[in-house]
């Protein structure tokens, strides 16, 4: 059930049979010279759509903004504070819960450390505030990396490389502008660098040259399978 396409009557009807909602978080963030700024959002939203084809599941519109520290100096990145990010998740969950939803899958396509921790913190606070809800907070990239390890040729692939390029080549090939050089940045240990782009000029962490649309299709399906598992676990309270 793709919420942005539903009427209020359809939403109400869905609530009679489904109490679970998928909330995709993404970012507006550089992804090299070849991938769109919306890459993280696209990946998270597409996985939710595939999962909703397999089980009853509400999929709400994605949140396009995230906390992006490492790429904040790269052109096109728009970063919000972790406080704003936490408040967004809390408000969305409270609103959906007030309408009768009880199980929440929060999946982020953006894997930045501060971003992930903010969503985790918000989730922990919400399950204390609303003891009747169940929540999962997961990173889309981690699921793709783990379940698709047998497909990935690049060691240490992390950003705009083999995995993400494959994903967009599959779901949105018209947005892929060629390829980019492999890049494996190294930051000074322990030092907080103001201009991280000076250590990471191309905005790639991995090797886009090893990407294929077929890999992207398989990865998307594997991550959707993991989401289905999470939904069933929350609904049955197998945890």
Coordinates of C-alpha atoms in Angstrom, one line a residue:
X1 CA 0.0 0.0 0.0
X2 CA 1.8 3.1 -1.3
X3 CA 0.4 5.8 0.9
X4 CA 1.1 8.8 -1.4
X5 CA -1.2 7.2 -4.0
X6 CA -4.0 6.2 -1.7
X7 CA -7.2 8.0 -0.9
X8 CA -8.3 8.5 2.7
X9 CA -11.0 5.7 2.3
X10 CA -8.3 3.3 0.9
X11 CA -6.1 4.1 3.9
X12 CA -8.9 3.5 6.3
X13 CA -9.7 0.2 4.6
X14 CA -6.0 -0.8 4.8
X15 CA -6.0 -0.2 8.5
X16 CA -8.6 -2.9 9.0
X17 CA -6.1 -5.6 7.9
X18 CA -2.6 -4.1 8.4
X19 CA -1.0 -2.3 11.4
X20 CA 2.5 -2.1 10.0
X21 CA 4.2 0.8 8.2
X22 CA 7.5 1.2 6.5
X23 CA 9.2 4.6 6.8
X24 CA 12.0 5.2 4.3
X25 CA 14.7 7.8 5.1
X26 CA 17.2 9.0 2.5
X27 CA 19.3 12.1 1.8
X28 CA 20.1 14.8 -0.7
X29 CA 23.8 13.9 -0.9
X30 CA 26.5 13.7 -3.5
X31 CA 27.1 10.3 -5.0
X32 CA 30.0 10.9 -7.2
X33 CA 29.9 12.4 -10.7
X34 CA 27.6 9.6 -12.0
X35 CA 24.7 9.1 -9.6
X36 CA 21.9 11.4 -8.5
X37 CA 21.8 13.3 -5.3
X38 CA 18.7 11.3 -4.4
X39 CA 20.4 7.9 -4.5
X40 CA 19.9 7.0 -0.9
X41 CA 16.2 8.0 -1.0
X42 CA 15.6 6.0 -4.2
X43 CA 17.1 2.9 -2.8
X44 CA 15.1 3.0 0.5
X45 CA 11.8 3.7 -1.2
X46 CA 12.2 1.1 -3.9
X47 CA 12.9 -1.6 -1.3
X48 CA 9.7 -0.7 0.5
X49 CA 7.7 -0.9 -2.7
X50 CA 9.1 -4.4 -3.4
X51 CA 8.3 -5.6 0.1
X52 CA 4.7 -4.2 -0.2
X53 CA 4.3 -6.4 -3.2
X54 CA 4.9 -9.5 -1.1
X55 CA 3.0 -8.7 2.2
X56 CA 0.4 -6.3 3.4
X57 CA 2.4 -3.2 4.3
X58 CA 1.9 0.6 4.4
X59 CA 4.8 2.5 2.7
X60 CA 4.8 6.2 3.5
X61 CA 6.5 8.8 1.3
X62 CA 10.3 9.0 1.9
X63 CA 12.0 11.6 4.0
X64 CA 14.5 13.1 1.5
X65 CA 16.9 14.8 4.0
X66 CA 19.5 13.5 6.3
X67 CA 22.5 14.3 8.4
X68 CA 25.5 14.3 6.0
X69 CA 28.7 15.2 7.7
X70 CA 31.4 13.5 5.5
X71 CA 29.9 14.9 2.3
X72 CA 28.8 18.4 3.6
X73 CA 31.4 20.2 1.4
X74 CA 30.6 18.3 -1.8
X75 CA 28.4 20.1 -4.2
X76 CA 24.7 19.4 -3.9
X77 CA 24.7 17.9 -0.4
X78 CA 22.0 19.3 1.8
X79 CA 22.4 18.3 5.4
X80 CA 20.0 18.7 8.4
X81 CA 20.9 18.5 12.1
X82 CA 20.5 15.3 14.0
X83 CA 18.0 17.1 16.3
X84 CA 15.8 17.9 13.3
X85 CA 16.1 14.3 12.0
X86 CA 15.1 12.9 15.4
X87 CA 12.1 15.3 15.6
X88 CA 10.9 14.3 12.1
X89 CA 10.9 10.6 12.9
X90 CA 9.2 11.1 16.2
X91 CA 6.5 13.3 14.8
X92 CA 5.8 10.9 11.9
X93 CA 5.6 7.9 14.2
X94 CA 3.3 9.7 16.6
X95 CA 1.0 10.8 13.8
X96 CA 0.8 7.3 12.3
X97 CA 0.3 5.7 15.7
X98 CA -2.6 8.0 16.4
X99 CA -4.3 6.6 13.3
X100 CA -4.0 3.0 14.5
X101 CA -0.6 1.8 13.3
X102 CA 1.4 -0.2 15.8
X103 CA 4.5 -1.7 14.0
X104 CA 7.1 0.6 12.5
X105 CA 10.0 -0.4 10.1
X106 CA 12.4 2.6 9.8
X107 CA 14.8 1.9 7.0
X108 CA 17.5 4.5 6.0
X109 CA 19.2 4.5 2.7
X110 CA 21.8 7.0 4.1
X111 CA 24.4 5.2 6.2
X112 CA 26.2 8.2 7.8
X113 CA 27.1 7.5 11.4
X114 CA 25.5 10.5 13.0
X115 CA 22.4 10.0 10.9
X116 CA 22.0 6.4 11.9
X117 CA 22.5 7.1 15.6
X118 CA 19.9 9.9 15.5
X119 CA 17.3 7.6 14.1
X120 CA 18.3 4.9 16.6
X121 CA 18.0 7.3 19.5
X122 CA 14.6 8.5 18.3
X123 CA 13.4 4.9 18.1
X124 CA 14.6 4.1 21.6
X125 CA 12.9 7.1 22.9
X126 CA 9.7 6.3 21.1
X127 CA 9.4 2.8 22.4
X128 CA 9.6 4.2 25.9
X129 CA 7.0 6.9 25.2
X130 CA 4.6 4.6 23.3
X131 CA 4.9 1.1 25.1
X132 CA 2.3 -0.5 22.8
X133 CA 4.4 0.0 19.6
X134 CA 7.0 -2.2 18.0
X135 CA 9.9 -0.7 16.1
X136 CA 12.9 -1.7 13.9
X137 CA 15.5 0.8 12.8
X138 CA 17.8 -0.5 10.1
X139 CA 20.3 0.7 7.5
X140 CA 19.5 -0.3 3.9
X141 CA 23.2 -0.4 2.9
X142 CA 24.1 -2.8 5.7
X143 CA 21.3 -5.2 4.6
X144 CA 22.5 -5.0 1.0
X145 CA 26.1 -5.5 1.9
X146 CA 25.4 -8.5 4.1
X147 CA 22.8 -10.4 2.1
X148 CA 24.5 -9.6 -1.2
X149 CA 28.1 -10.3 -0.2
X150 CA 28.3 -13.1 -2.8
X151 CA 27.5 -10.6 -5.6
X152 CA 30.0 -7.9 -4.6
X153 CA 33.5 -7.9 -6.1
X154 CA 34.7 -4.7 -4.4
X155 CA 36.2 -5.0 -0.9
X156 CA 35.3 -2.1 1.2
X157 CA 32.6 -0.8 -1.2
X158 CA 30.7 1.9 0.7
X159 CA 29.4 4.9 -1.2
X160 CA 28.5 5.4 -4.9
X161 CA 30.6 2.4 -5.7
X162 CA 29.6 -1.1 -7.0
X163 CA 26.6 -1.6 -4.8
X164 CA 24.8 1.8 -5.1
X165 CA 25.7 2.2 -8.8
X166 CA 24.2 -1.3 -9.5
X167 CA 21.1 -0.4 -7.6
X168 CA 20.4 2.8 -9.6
X169 CA 21.4 1.2 -12.9
X170 CA 18.5 -1.3 -12.2
X171 CA 15.8 1.0 -10.8
X172 CA 16.5 4.3 -12.4
X173 CA 19.0 3.8 -15.3
X174 CA 18.1 7.1 -16.9
X175 CA 19.6 8.9 -13.9
X176 CA 23.0 7.2 -14.2
X177 CA 25.5 9.5 -15.9
X178 CA 28.2 7.1 -17.1
X179 CA 30.6 5.9 -14.4
X180 CA 33.3 7.3 -12.1
X181 CA 36.8 6.3 -11.1
X182 CA 37.3 4.0 -8.2
X183 CA 38.2 5.8 -5.0
X184 CA 39.2 4.7 -1.5
X185 CA 39.6 7.8 0.7
X186 CA 41.7 7.9 3.9
X187 CA 41.1 10.4 6.7
X188 CA 43.6 11.2 9.4
X189 CA 43.0 9.1 12.5
X190 CA 41.2 11.0 15.3
X191 CA 41.4 14.4 13.7
X192 CA 38.2 16.2 12.9
X193 CA 38.7 17.5 9.3
X194 CA 36.7 20.6 8.3
X195 CA 37.0 20.1 4.6
X196 CA 36.5 16.4 4.1
X197 CA 36.4 16.8 0.4
X198 CA 40.1 17.6 0.4
X199 CA 40.6 13.9 1.4
X200 CA 37.7 12.6 -0.7
X201 CA 37.6 14.6 -4.0
X202 CA 35.5 12.3 -6.2
X203 CA 32.8 11.4 -3.7
X204 CA 33.1 7.7 -4.4
X205 CA 34.1 5.0 -1.9
X206 CA 34.5 1.8 -3.9
X207 CA 34.5 0.9 -7.6
X208 CA 31.5 1.9 -9.8
X209 CA 33.1 0.2 -12.7
X210 CA 32.1 -3.2 -11.3
X211 CA 28.4 -2.3 -11.2
X212 CA 25.7 -4.0 -13.3
X213 CA 22.0 -3.6 -13.4
X214 CA 21.5 -7.3 -12.8
X215 CA 23.4 -7.1 -9.5
X216 CA 21.2 -4.1 -8.6
X217 CA 18.0 -6.1 -9.3
X218 CA 19.2 -9.0 -7.1
X219 CA 20.4 -6.8 -4.3
X220 CA 17.1 -4.9 -4.2
X221 CA 15.2 -8.1 -4.0
X222 CA 17.4 -9.5 -1.3
X223 CA 17.0 -6.4 0.9
X224 CA 13.2 -6.5 0.3
X225 CA 13.3 -10.1 1.6
X226 CA 15.0 -8.9 4.8
X227 CA 12.3 -6.2 5.2
X228 CA 9.6 -8.9 4.9
X229 CA 11.4 -10.9 7.6
X230 CA 11.5 -7.8 9.9
X231 CA 7.8 -7.2 9.4
X232 CA 6.9 -10.7 10.2
X233 CA 9.1 -10.7 13.3
X234 CA 7.5 -7.4 14.6
X235 CA 4.0 -8.6 13.9
X236 CA 4.6 -11.9 15.7
X237 CA 6.8 -10.4 18.4
X238 CA 9.5 -13.0 17.7
X239 CA 12.3 -11.0 19.4

